[in-house]
C-alpha cells in the first residue's frame, strides 16, 4: 500500500521504517528543516537501536521517501498516519495544535480518497474533531472527496521501538465505518498479533488508560518501597512474591527513583484534565503523580544522611536517559537529581552511553565523562539512575578503587546488594535497606 506518515519523530520514523520493511511504499513528511536534513541522509535525530540501519536500507531501496511536500505525498497515498507530537500545555491539557494543523492541511490539499489514521496520543473526542476540521476545509474548497477517520494508538516502547513496531504485541483500531475497518484489515493482514477493533472513543481511551495504569504500578511500588524500609522488609522480595500472581504480573513492579520520559508524565496530566473536563476527577492519578514527584527527593535524602553536607562533594550520576536503550531525557529523573545536587553546590559528573550531549545543553557546567570509570574518579558517591548494561556490568571492584569514598546509591535496584557490600561499598537501594 502507499502510506503517508506525517511527523518524523520517534513514532513517525519507527512506524515508517517498519511499514517500508513490510513492503509498503512509505512517504515520511516532516516540516522541521533540521530534522529533514538529518533524515534525508539517513541520520536519526535520536538514538534507537536498529532504526538507523533500516532507515538507510529503505531510503536506498526507494521504499521510503523523506519529504516536506505534503500535497505531493497525499497525491501518492491512500492512507495517512498522523504521528505529530501532543505535548503538555501549561495546564496539563494535551496540546492538539499540531494534530489540528495537519488535519487542516490535509483538508486543504487532498485530491483523492484518504483513510486518515491518528497514531499520536490524543484525548477522547479528537478523532471526531479531526473529521470536522477536514470536512470544513473540503466544504470551503467546495469539493466532495470521501475520507475515513481511524484511531490506531501507538504502544511502542522507546529502547525497543523497532521490535515493537515490527512485532506489535497488540493493535487497537478505532473506526466508525465498514470501509475504514476494511482498509485497516488489509494494512495489517499479514500480522499474527491480536487486533482489537472498537469505536474511535474507546481506542483513544485505551492508550491513556494503559499508560496511566503502568505509571500507577510504578508509583504504587515506589510508595511500598518507602514503607518496606521502615518495617525492615525488602521490596524486591515483596514484588517477586506479588508478581507470581498472574493477575498482578511481575512487569512494572521494579522500585526506583520514579518514571519519566515523553509519555507517562504528559499522558497522566492529560487524562486528569479530561477527567476534570467531564466532572470525574482522576484522584488515583493525582496520588500517582505525587509519589513520582517526591521520589527523587526521598532517595536523595539517603545521600545527604550518609554524606552530611553535600557542599563541594563530588557525586557521579551513572545514567541519564529515562530508561536504557534511548537517548531521550524528556522528564527523566536524572534532570531532577542534577538540579537538586547543583542547588547544593555539588560537583556533578555524569556518564551515559547515549544521552550526555542532550544533558550538556541543559546543564553546561557539569562534567560529562566518556567512560563509567572516568566518571567515578575521585567521587564521594555514585548514584545509579539508569540501568544500562554497560553501567550494571562495570568492574565494580576496579570502580571502588577509583572512588574517593565508596558510597553507592542504586536508584534502580539493578545491582546485587550482597555483592556490593562484599566488595566493601556502602550500598543503598530503593526499599531494600534493612
Ligand atoms: N515517543 C514514544 O515513545 C511514544 C510512544 C507512543 C505514543 N507516542 C505518541 O506519539 C506522538 C508522537 O510522539 P514522538 O515522540 O514521535 O514526537 P516527536 O516530538 O519526537 O515528533 C513529532 C514530529 O512531528 C513533526 N511535526 C509537527 N508538526 C508537523 C506538521 N504540521 N507537518 C509535518 N511534521 C510535523 C515535528 O517536526 C516532529 O519531528 C505523541 O502524541 C506521543 O504521545 C509516543
Tab-separated table of C-alpha atoms and ligand atoms in Angstrom:
chain	number	residue	atom	x	y	z
A	1	UNK	CA	0.000	0.000	0.000
A	2	UNK	CA	1.063	3.620	-0.417
A	3	UNK	CA	1.284	5.201	3.022
A	4	UNK	CA	1.943	8.766	4.178
A	5	UNK	CA	3.309	9.303	7.691
A	6	UNK	CA	3.152	12.904	8.935
A	7	UNK	CA	5.584	13.739	11.749
A	8	UNK	CA	9.132	12.357	11.725
A	9	UNK	CA	9.785	11.896	15.467
A	10	UNK	CA	10.346	8.651	17.393
A	11	UNK	CA	6.952	7.273	16.430
A	12	UNK	CA	6.805	8.536	12.834
A	13	UNK	CA	10.280	7.356	11.857
A	14	UNK	CA	9.922	3.952	13.507
A	15	UNK	CA	6.444	3.442	12.024
A	16	UNK	CA	7.686	4.447	8.553
A	17	UNK	CA	10.679	2.136	8.698
A	18	UNK	CA	8.501	-0.770	9.884
A	19	UNK	CA	5.904	-0.255	7.114
A	20	UNK	CA	8.654	0.071	4.482
A	21	UNK	CA	10.201	-3.130	5.828
A	22	UNK	CA	6.844	-4.893	5.402
A	23	UNK	CA	6.906	-3.984	1.702
A	24	UNK	CA	4.740	-0.865	1.703
A	25	UNK	CA	5.682	2.321	-0.168
A	26	UNK	CA	6.095	4.997	2.519
A	27	UNK	CA	6.350	8.804	2.346
A	28	UNK	CA	7.520	10.360	5.615
A	29	UNK	CA	6.669	14.056	5.910
A	30	UNK	CA	8.159	16.482	8.434
A	31	UNK	CA	8.112	20.286	8.438
A	32	UNK	CA	11.272	20.792	10.502
A	33	UNK	CA	14.112	21.535	8.028
A	34	UNK	CA	16.800	20.470	10.517
A	35	UNK	CA	15.146	17.077	11.072
A	36	UNK	CA	14.508	16.636	7.356
A	37	UNK	CA	18.161	17.262	6.525
A	38	UNK	CA	19.186	14.582	9.011
A	39	UNK	CA	16.578	12.043	7.941
A	40	UNK	CA	17.258	12.543	4.225
A	41	UNK	CA	20.859	11.479	4.900
A	42	UNK	CA	19.533	8.513	6.891
A	43	UNK	CA	20.742	10.211	10.094
A	44	UNK	CA	18.464	9.839	13.096
A	45	UNK	CA	17.776	12.834	15.330
A	46	UNK	CA	17.556	10.331	18.223
A	47	UNK	CA	19.154	7.060	19.296
A	48	UNK	CA	17.142	3.886	18.872
A	49	UNK	CA	18.798	0.544	18.247
A	50	UNK	CA	18.424	-0.792	14.684
A	51	UNK	CA	16.314	2.069	13.297
A	52	UNK	CA	19.164	3.917	11.558
A	53	UNK	CA	20.326	0.864	9.594
A	54	UNK	CA	16.805	0.058	8.423
A	55	UNK	CA	16.129	3.715	7.564
A	56	UNK	CA	19.241	3.696	5.359
A	57	UNK	CA	18.200	0.393	3.711
A	58	UNK	CA	14.729	1.599	2.796
A	59	UNK	CA	15.751	5.117	1.741
A	60	UNK	CA	18.325	3.456	-0.573
A	61	UNK	CA	15.818	0.912	-1.887
A	62	UNK	CA	13.343	3.679	-2.701
A	63	UNK	CA	10.661	2.175	-0.424
A	64	UNK	CA	10.869	5.171	1.891
A	65	UNK	CA	10.853	8.804	0.763
A	66	UNK	CA	11.611	11.649	3.196
A	67	UNK	CA	9.924	14.886	2.214
A	68	UNK	CA	8.325	18.150	3.335
A	69	UNK	CA	5.833	18.098	0.461
A	70	UNK	CA	2.521	17.069	1.983
A	71	UNK	CA	0.485	17.882	-1.151
A	72	UNK	CA	2.510	15.588	-3.417
A	73	UNK	CA	2.584	12.931	-0.710
A	74	UNK	CA	-1.209	12.905	-0.390
A	75	UNK	CA	-1.433	12.566	-4.146
A	76	UNK	CA	0.648	9.358	-3.994
A	77	UNK	CA	-1.017	7.836	-0.905
A	78	UNK	CA	-4.369	6.500	0.205
A	79	UNK	CA	-3.596	6.066	3.931
A	80	UNK	CA	-2.261	8.922	6.043
A	81	UNK	CA	-0.847	8.353	9.523
A	82	UNK	CA	-0.700	11.371	11.837
A	83	UNK	CA	2.286	10.979	14.191
A	84	UNK	CA	2.965	14.562	15.280
A	85	UNK	CA	3.637	15.469	18.915
A	86	UNK	CA	0.916	16.152	21.516
A	87	UNK	CA	2.940	17.822	24.297
A	88	UNK	CA	1.502	19.114	27.570
A	89	UNK	CA	0.217	22.658	27.749
A	90	UNK	CA	0.935	24.650	30.907
A	91	UNK	CA	-2.346	23.434	32.466
A	92	UNK	CA	-1.589	19.787	31.618
A	93	UNK	CA	-4.033	19.507	28.719
A	94	UNK	CA	-2.711	17.842	25.568
A	95	UNK	CA	-1.672	20.471	23.026
A	96	UNK	CA	-3.562	19.458	19.876
A	97	UNK	CA	-2.342	22.349	17.731
A	98	UNK	CA	-0.001	20.097	15.680
A	99	UNK	CA	-2.716	17.480	15.090
A	100	UNK	CA	-5.275	20.134	14.156
A	101	UNK	CA	-2.795	21.883	11.826
A	102	UNK	CA	-2.143	18.613	9.991
A	103	UNK	CA	-5.905	17.968	9.734
A	104	UNK	CA	-6.370	21.435	8.198
A	105	UNK	CA	-3.505	20.857	5.744
A	106	UNK	CA	-4.990	17.510	4.704
A	107	UNK	CA	-8.410	19.069	4.144
A	108	UNK	CA	-6.892	21.938	2.189
A	109	UNK	CA	-4.819	19.807	-0.176
A	110	UNK	CA	-6.205	16.258	-0.577
A	111	UNK	CA	-7.357	15.376	-4.098
A	112	UNK	CA	-8.116	11.656	-3.744
A	113	UNK	CA	-9.912	9.446	-1.213
A	114	UNK	CA	-7.960	9.027	2.050
A	115	UNK	CA	-8.067	6.990	5.235
A	116	UNK	CA	-6.654	9.236	7.948
A	117	UNK	CA	-5.206	7.321	10.887
A	118	UNK	CA	-4.409	9.111	14.155
A	119	UNK	CA	-1.425	7.448	15.830
A	120	UNK	CA	-0.498	10.369	18.082
A	121	UNK	CA	-1.769	10.025	21.658
A	122	UNK	CA	-4.876	12.227	21.772
A	123	UNK	CA	-7.763	12.926	24.179
A	124	UNK	CA	-11.086	11.250	23.590
A	125	UNK	CA	-13.080	13.197	21.018
A	126	UNK	CA	-10.062	14.158	18.878
A	127	UNK	CA	-10.962	11.752	16.056
A	128	UNK	CA	-14.361	13.416	15.818
A	129	UNK	CA	-12.750	16.876	15.830
A	130	UNK	CA	-10.227	15.929	13.108
A	131	UNK	CA	-13.127	14.694	10.983
A	132	UNK	CA	-14.935	18.032	11.439
A	133	UNK	CA	-11.821	20.043	10.545
A	134	UNK	CA	-11.208	18.098	7.332
A	135	UNK	CA	-14.888	18.232	6.350
A	136	UNK	CA	-14.884	22.013	6.964
A	137	UNK	CA	-11.854	22.526	4.719
A	138	UNK	CA	-13.380	20.384	1.948
A	139	UNK	CA	-16.603	22.400	2.153
A	140	UNK	CA	-14.581	25.601	1.970
A	141	UNK	CA	-12.947	24.272	-1.230
A	142	UNK	CA	-16.378	23.251	-2.483
A	143	UNK	CA	-15.210	19.700	-3.210
A	144	UNK	CA	-16.648	16.361	-2.124
A	145	UNK	CA	-13.803	13.874	-1.562
A	146	UNK	CA	-14.604	10.851	0.615
A	147	UNK	CA	-12.396	10.195	3.641
A	148	UNK	CA	-12.386	7.970	6.725
A	149	UNK	CA	-11.012	8.547	10.225
A	150	UNK	CA	-9.308	5.818	12.245
A	151	UNK	CA	-7.652	5.797	15.667
A	152	UNK	CA	-4.649	3.457	15.862
A	153	UNK	CA	-2.770	4.408	19.059
A	154	UNK	CA	0.910	3.565	19.326
A	155	UNK	CA	2.201	1.342	22.128
A	156	UNK	CA	5.890	1.108	21.183
A	157	UNK	CA	8.433	1.338	23.970
A	158	UNK	CA	11.444	3.606	23.471
A	159	UNK	CA	14.561	1.465	23.698
A	160	UNK	CA	12.671	-1.375	21.973
A	161	UNK	CA	10.838	0.746	19.420
A	162	UNK	CA	11.832	-1.108	16.271
A	163	UNK	CA	10.990	-4.519	17.688
A	164	UNK	CA	7.638	-3.230	18.901
A	165	UNK	CA	6.844	-1.603	15.546
A	166	UNK	CA	7.744	-4.761	13.613
A	167	UNK	CA	6.111	-7.182	16.051
A	168	UNK	CA	3.466	-5.201	17.973
A	169	UNK	CA	2.117	-7.083	20.927
A	170	UNK	CA	-1.342	-5.681	20.265
A	171	UNK	CA	-3.013	-3.475	17.693
A	172	UNK	CA	-6.001	-1.324	18.581
A	173	UNK	CA	-8.140	0.077	15.784
A	174	UNK	CA	-10.934	2.565	16.439
A	175	UNK	CA	-13.222	3.041	13.426
A	176	UNK	CA	-16.702	4.218	12.565
A	177	UNK	CA	-17.336	2.766	9.105
A	178	UNK	CA	-17.025	-0.628	7.399
A	179	UNK	CA	-14.820	0.943	4.740
A	180	UNK	CA	-12.290	2.159	7.328
A	181	UNK	CA	-12.225	-1.242	9.004
A	182	UNK	CA	-11.596	-2.957	5.650
A	183	UNK	CA	-8.642	-0.666	4.875
A	184	UNK	CA	-7.050	-1.380	8.254
A	185	UNK	CA	-7.635	-5.129	7.890
A	186	UNK	CA	-5.857	-5.018	4.548
A	187	UNK	CA	-2.978	-2.999	6.022
A	188	UNK	CA	-2.417	-5.382	8.920
A	189	UNK	CA	-3.441	-8.582	7.074
A	190	UNK	CA	-0.061	-10.286	7.485
A	191	UNK	CA	0.144	-9.753	11.234
A	192	UNK	CA	-0.327	-12.656	13.619
A	193	UNK	CA	-0.963	-10.342	16.505
A	194	UNK	CA	-4.286	-9.714	18.100
A	195	UNK	CA	-6.229	-6.771	16.704
A	196	UNK	CA	-8.943	-5.144	18.756
A	197	UNK	CA	-11.492	-3.399	16.554
A	198	UNK	CA	-13.572	-0.916	18.503
A	199	UNK	CA	-15.002	2.606	18.462
A	200	UNK	CA	-12.740	5.621	17.993
A	201	UNK	CA	-13.555	6.883	21.511
A	202	UNK	CA	-12.612	3.516	23.044
A	203	UNK	CA	-9.328	3.374	21.130
A	204	UNK	CA	-8.407	6.894	22.276
A	205	UNK	CA	-9.194	5.980	25.893
A	206	UNK	CA	-7.275	2.658	25.751
A	207	UNK	CA	-3.993	4.474	25.094
A	208	UNK	CA	-4.293	6.882	28.043
A	209	UNK	CA	-5.687	4.164	30.307
A	210	UNK	CA	-2.729	1.866	29.527
A	211	UNK	CA	-0.076	4.481	30.262
A	212	UNK	CA	-1.879	5.662	33.386
A	213	UNK	CA	-2.137	2.106	34.700
A	214	UNK	CA	1.564	1.377	34.118
A	215	UNK	CA	2.544	4.609	35.889
A	216	UNK	CA	0.212	3.623	38.740
A	217	UNK	CA	2.012	0.287	39.145
A	218	UNK	CA	5.350	2.113	39.384
A	219	UNK	CA	4.204	4.684	41.936
A	220	UNK	CA	2.419	2.026	43.963
A	221	UNK	CA	5.626	0.010	44.228
A	222	UNK	CA	7.723	3.090	44.968
A	223	UNK	CA	5.466	4.068	47.847
A	224	UNK	CA	5.515	0.485	49.092
A	225	UNK	CA	9.328	0.580	48.928
A	226	UNK	CA	9.361	3.525	51.353
A	227	UNK	CA	7.252	1.507	53.778
A	228	UNK	CA	9.420	-1.602	53.319
A	229	UNK	CA	12.438	0.360	54.568
A	230	UNK	CA	10.531	1.352	57.728
A	231	UNK	CA	9.356	-2.165	58.545
A	232	UNK	CA	12.614	-3.922	57.650
A	233	UNK	CA	11.193	-5.682	54.596
A	234	UNK	CA	12.738	-5.991	51.135
A	235	UNK	CA	10.712	-4.576	48.213
A	236	UNK	CA	12.489	-6.810	45.685
A	237	UNK	CA	11.253	-9.913	47.502
A	238	UNK	CA	7.818	-8.421	48.163
A	239	UNK	CA	7.331	-7.620	44.450
A	240	UNK	CA	8.716	-11.013	43.437
A	241	UNK	CA	6.028	-12.609	45.570
A	242	UNK	CA	3.340	-10.266	44.235
A	243	UNK	CA	4.400	-10.857	40.629
A	244	UNK	CA	3.891	-14.583	40.936
A	245	UNK	CA	0.179	-13.868	40.980
A	246	UNK	CA	-0.796	-13.915	37.281
A	247	UNK	CA	-3.442	-11.269	37.933
A	248	UNK	CA	-0.688	-8.862	39.025
A	249	UNK	CA	2.252	-9.896	36.706
A	250	UNK	CA	5.883	-9.183	37.610
A	251	UNK	CA	6.227	-6.425	34.988
A	252	UNK	CA	6.420	-2.762	36.027
A	253	UNK	CA	6.902	-3.723	39.660
A	254	UNK	CA	10.525	-2.506	39.958
A	255	UNK	CA	11.031	0.128	42.630
A	256	UNK	CA	13.285	3.025	41.673
A	257	UNK	CA	13.714	6.797	41.508
A	258	UNK	CA	10.499	7.179	39.529
A	259	UNK	CA	9.219	7.192	35.982
A	260	UNK	CA	9.992	9.785	33.304
A	261	UNK	CA	10.031	10.021	29.523
A	262	UNK	CA	7.941	11.753	26.918
A	263	UNK	CA	4.736	9.799	27.583
A	264	UNK	CA	3.832	8.890	31.185
A	265	UNK	CA	4.120	12.369	32.751
A	266	UNK	CA	2.268	14.130	29.940
A	267	UNK	CA	-0.361	11.435	29.427
A	268	UNK	CA	-1.155	11.331	33.152
A	269	UNK	CA	-1.660	15.074	33.125
A	270	UNK	CA	-3.812	14.903	30.008
A	271	UNK	CA	-6.042	12.147	31.437
A	272	UNK	CA	-6.542	14.160	34.620
A	273	UNK	CA	-7.547	17.159	32.511
A	274	UNK	CA	-10.026	15.010	30.578
A	275	UNK	CA	-11.444	13.812	33.930
A	276	UNK	CA	-11.788	17.397	35.110
A	277	UNK	CA	-13.489	18.453	31.872
A	278	UNK	CA	-16.104	15.723	32.294
A	279	UNK	CA	-16.562	16.227	36.066
A	280	UNK	CA	-14.833	12.963	37.034
A	281	UNK	CA	-11.660	13.766	38.987
A	282	UNK	CA	-8.927	11.142	38.497
A	283	UNK	CA	-7.984	11.068	42.181
A	284	UNK	CA	-5.779	7.962	41.935
A	285	UNK	CA	-3.673	9.628	39.251
A	286	UNK	CA	-3.120	12.659	41.480
A	287	UNK	CA	-1.600	10.335	44.074
A	288	UNK	CA	0.466	8.553	41.411
A	289	UNK	CA	1.958	11.875	40.321
A	290	UNK	CA	2.543	12.952	43.895
A	291	UNK	CA	4.584	9.833	44.710
A	292	UNK	CA	6.575	10.239	41.496
A	293	UNK	CA	7.306	13.923	42.130
A	294	UNK	CA	8.630	13.208	45.625
A	295	UNK	CA	10.552	10.009	44.857
A	296	UNK	CA	13.823	11.676	43.774
A	297	UNK	CA	13.955	13.851	46.897
A	298	UNK	CA	13.127	10.862	49.092
A	299	UNK	CA	16.037	8.993	47.504
A	300	UNK	CA	18.443	11.937	47.707
A	301	UNK	CA	17.751	12.174	51.453
A	302	UNK	CA	19.645	8.891	51.751
A	303	UNK	CA	22.667	10.542	50.111
A	304	UNK	CA	22.510	13.547	52.445
A	305	UNK	CA	22.086	11.362	55.501
A	306	UNK	CA	25.182	9.395	54.567
A	307	UNK	CA	27.422	12.229	53.351
A	308	UNK	CA	26.230	15.080	55.585
A	309	UNK	CA	26.595	18.433	53.837
A	310	UNK	CA	26.841	17.899	50.089
A	311	UNK	CA	28.558	21.246	49.534
A	312	UNK	CA	31.622	20.725	47.271
A	313	UNK	CA	31.235	16.953	47.365
A	314	UNK	CA	31.886	15.130	44.110
A	315	UNK	CA	28.923	12.972	43.066
A	316	UNK	CA	28.699	10.860	39.930
A	317	UNK	CA	25.458	10.036	38.130
A	318	UNK	CA	25.520	6.770	36.248
A	319	UNK	CA	22.835	7.013	33.559
A	320	UNK	CA	20.799	9.992	32.352
A	321	UNK	CA	18.253	8.685	29.833
A	322	UNK	CA	14.814	7.996	31.305
A	323	UNK	CA	15.443	4.323	30.581
A	324	UNK	CA	18.136	2.189	28.941
A	325	UNK	CA	18.254	1.899	25.146
A	326	UNK	CA	17.360	5.515	24.366
A	327	UNK	CA	18.973	8.961	24.473
A	328	UNK	CA	15.643	10.515	25.494
A	329	UNK	CA	15.941	12.675	28.611
A	330	UNK	CA	12.452	14.226	28.409
A	331	UNK	CA	11.174	14.373	32.040
A	332	UNK	CA	13.948	11.957	33.057
A	333	UNK	CA	14.534	11.651	36.843
A	334	UNK	CA	18.228	12.457	36.168
A	335	UNK	CA	17.227	16.076	35.458
A	336	UNK	CA	15.738	16.487	38.923
A	337	UNK	CA	18.680	14.693	40.561
A	338	UNK	CA	21.185	17.012	38.849
A	339	UNK	CA	19.145	20.146	39.659
A	340	UNK	CA	18.924	19.189	43.330
A	341	UNK	CA	22.643	18.410	43.557
A	342	UNK	CA	23.684	21.617	41.776
A	343	UNK	CA	21.437	23.608	44.143
A	344	UNK	CA	23.575	22.212	46.986
A	345	UNK	CA	26.808	23.135	45.134
A	346	UNK	CA	27.803	19.559	44.442
A	347	UNK	CA	30.445	18.893	41.771
A	348	UNK	CA	28.444	16.730	39.398
A	349	UNK	CA	29.946	14.291	36.919
A	350	UNK	CA	27.737	12.201	34.653
A	351	UNK	CA	28.074	9.218	32.383
A	352	UNK	CA	25.546	7.861	29.890
A	353	UNK	CA	26.303	5.859	26.739
A	354	UNK	CA	23.935	7.992	24.595
A	355	UNK	CA	22.428	10.984	26.372
A	356	UNK	CA	25.327	13.190	27.530
A	357	UNK	CA	25.105	15.655	24.611
A	358	UNK	CA	21.456	16.400	25.496
A	359	UNK	CA	22.157	16.891	29.213
A	360	UNK	CA	25.150	19.142	28.464
A	361	UNK	CA	22.815	21.583	26.674
A	362	UNK	CA	20.661	21.759	29.801
A	363	UNK	CA	23.437	21.814	32.416
A	364	UNK	CA	26.572	23.267	30.740
A	365	UNK	CA	28.636	23.289	33.961
A	366	UNK	CA	28.532	19.584	34.749
A	367	UNK	CA	31.375	17.293	33.709
A	368	UNK	CA	30.417	14.590	31.179
A	369	UNK	CA	32.728	11.595	31.278
A	370	UNK	CA	33.196	9.222	28.364
A	371	UNK	CA	33.533	6.044	30.441
A	372	UNK	CA	31.934	4.989	33.735
A	373	UNK	CA	35.334	4.588	35.382
A	374	UNK	CA	36.409	8.077	34.339
A	375	UNK	CA	33.135	9.379	35.788
A	376	UNK	CA	33.751	7.652	39.108
A	377	UNK	CA	37.284	9.007	39.527
A	378	UNK	CA	37.589	10.737	42.925
A	379	UNK	CA	33.824	10.576	43.598
A	380	UNK	CA	32.462	10.690	47.136
A	381	UNK	CA	29.372	8.839	45.939
A	382	UNK	CA	27.819	7.302	42.847
A	383	UNK	CA	24.106	7.334	42.063
A	384	UNK	CA	22.869	4.792	39.545
A	385	UNK	CA	19.944	6.403	37.728
A	386	UNK	CA	19.583	4.356	34.510
A	387	UNK	CA	20.268	0.636	34.398
A	388	UNK	CA	22.193	0.470	31.087
A	389	UNK	CA	24.012	-2.906	30.786
A	390	UNK	CA	27.347	-1.052	30.428
A	391	UNK	CA	26.681	0.531	33.843
A	392	UNK	CA	25.322	-2.515	35.650
A	393	UNK	CA	28.271	-4.568	34.365
A	394	UNK	CA	31.017	-2.143	35.391
A	395	UNK	CA	34.026	-3.820	37.005
A	396	UNK	CA	32.822	-2.671	40.421
A	397	UNK	CA	35.985	-3.808	42.183
A	398	UNK	CA	38.030	-1.519	39.949
A	399	UNK	CA	35.372	1.187	40.242
A	400	UNK	CA	35.710	1.190	44.019
A	401	UNK	CA	39.456	1.720	43.742
A	402	UNK	CA	38.834	4.825	41.578
A	403	UNK	CA	36.459	6.468	44.067
A	404	UNK	CA	37.392	8.741	46.956
A	405	UNK	CA	34.672	7.225	49.143
A	406	UNK	CA	32.855	4.021	48.301
A	407	UNK	CA	29.231	5.182	48.619
A	408	UNK	CA	26.900	3.598	46.096
A	409	UNK	CA	23.219	4.584	45.767
A	410	UNK	CA	21.343	2.313	43.394
A	411	UNK	CA	18.258	4.160	42.160
A	412	UNK	CA	17.059	1.187	40.103
A	413	UNK	CA	17.842	-1.765	42.377
A	414	UNK	CA	19.918	-3.011	39.452
A	415	UNK	CA	22.938	-4.291	41.406
A	416	UNK	CA	23.391	-7.118	43.874
A	417	UNK	CA	23.387	-5.540	47.358
A	418	UNK	CA	25.127	-8.602	48.740
A	419	UNK	CA	27.980	-8.449	46.192
A	420	UNK	CA	28.412	-4.696	46.516
A	421	UNK	CA	28.632	-4.949	50.304
A	422	UNK	CA	31.087	-7.810	49.908
A	423	UNK	CA	33.265	-5.518	47.760
A	424	UNK	CA	33.216	-3.006	50.599
A	425	UNK	CA	30.735	-0.487	49.239
A	426	UNK	CA	28.325	1.362	51.464
A	427	UNK	CA	25.345	0.303	49.317
A	428	UNK	CA	21.777	1.607	49.444
A	429	UNK	CA	18.961	0.783	47.067
A	430	UNK	CA	15.243	1.568	46.976
A	431	UNK	CA	13.214	-0.211	49.632
A	432	UNK	CA	15.853	-2.791	50.457
A	433	UNK	CA	17.829	-1.067	53.232
A	434	UNK	CA	17.004	-3.141	56.275
B	1	LIG	N1	7.857	8.542	21.945
B	1	LIG	C1	7.188	7.463	22.303
B	1	LIG	O1	7.746	6.534	22.874
B	1	LIG	C2	5.714	7.356	22.027
B	1	LIG	C3	5.086	6.113	22.219
B	1	LIG	C4	3.716	6.013	21.946
B	1	LIG	C5	2.995	7.130	21.532
B	1	LIG	N2	3.644	8.340	21.384
B	1	LIG	C6	2.853	9.479	20.930
B	1	LIG	O2	3.137	9.679	19.543
B	1	LIG	C7	3.129	11.085	19.227
B	1	LIG	C8	4.459	11.488	18.616
B	1	LIG	O3	5.474	11.296	19.591
B	1	LIG	P1	7.024	11.468	19.225
B	1	LIG	O4	7.774	11.137	20.466
B	1	LIG	O5	7.315	10.750	17.953
B	1	LIG	O6	7.034	13.057	18.950
B	1	LIG	P2	8.237	13.968	18.442
B	1	LIG	O7	8.032	15.279	19.074
B	1	LIG	O8	9.523	13.228	18.610
B	1	LIG	O9	7.980	14.106	16.859
B	1	LIG	C9	6.921	14.812	16.275
B	1	LIG	C10	7.357	15.268	14.883
B	1	LIG	O10	6.260	15.882	14.207
B	1	LIG	C11	6.761	16.922	13.386
B	1	LIG	N3	5.670	17.831	13.009
B	1	LIG	C12	4.960	18.667	13.813
B	1	LIG	N4	4.033	19.316	13.073
B	1	LIG	C13	4.143	18.874	11.800
B	1	LIG	C14	3.463	19.165	10.580
B	1	LIG	N5	2.456	20.067	10.516
B	1	LIG	N6	3.856	18.536	9.449
B	1	LIG	C15	4.865	17.640	9.481
B	1	LIG	N7	5.547	17.324	10.603
B	1	LIG	C16	5.185	17.930	11.751
B	1	LIG	C17	7.842	17.545	14.250
B	1	LIG	O11	8.766	18.294	13.477
B	1	LIG	C18	8.491	16.295	14.887
B	1	LIG	O12	9.564	15.824	14.095
B	1	LIG	C19	2.783	11.789	20.543
B	1	LIG	O13	1.398	12.004	20.594
B	1	LIG	C20	3.207	10.787	21.604
B	1	LIG	O14	2.491	10.946	22.803
B	1	LIG	C21	4.979	8.452	21.619
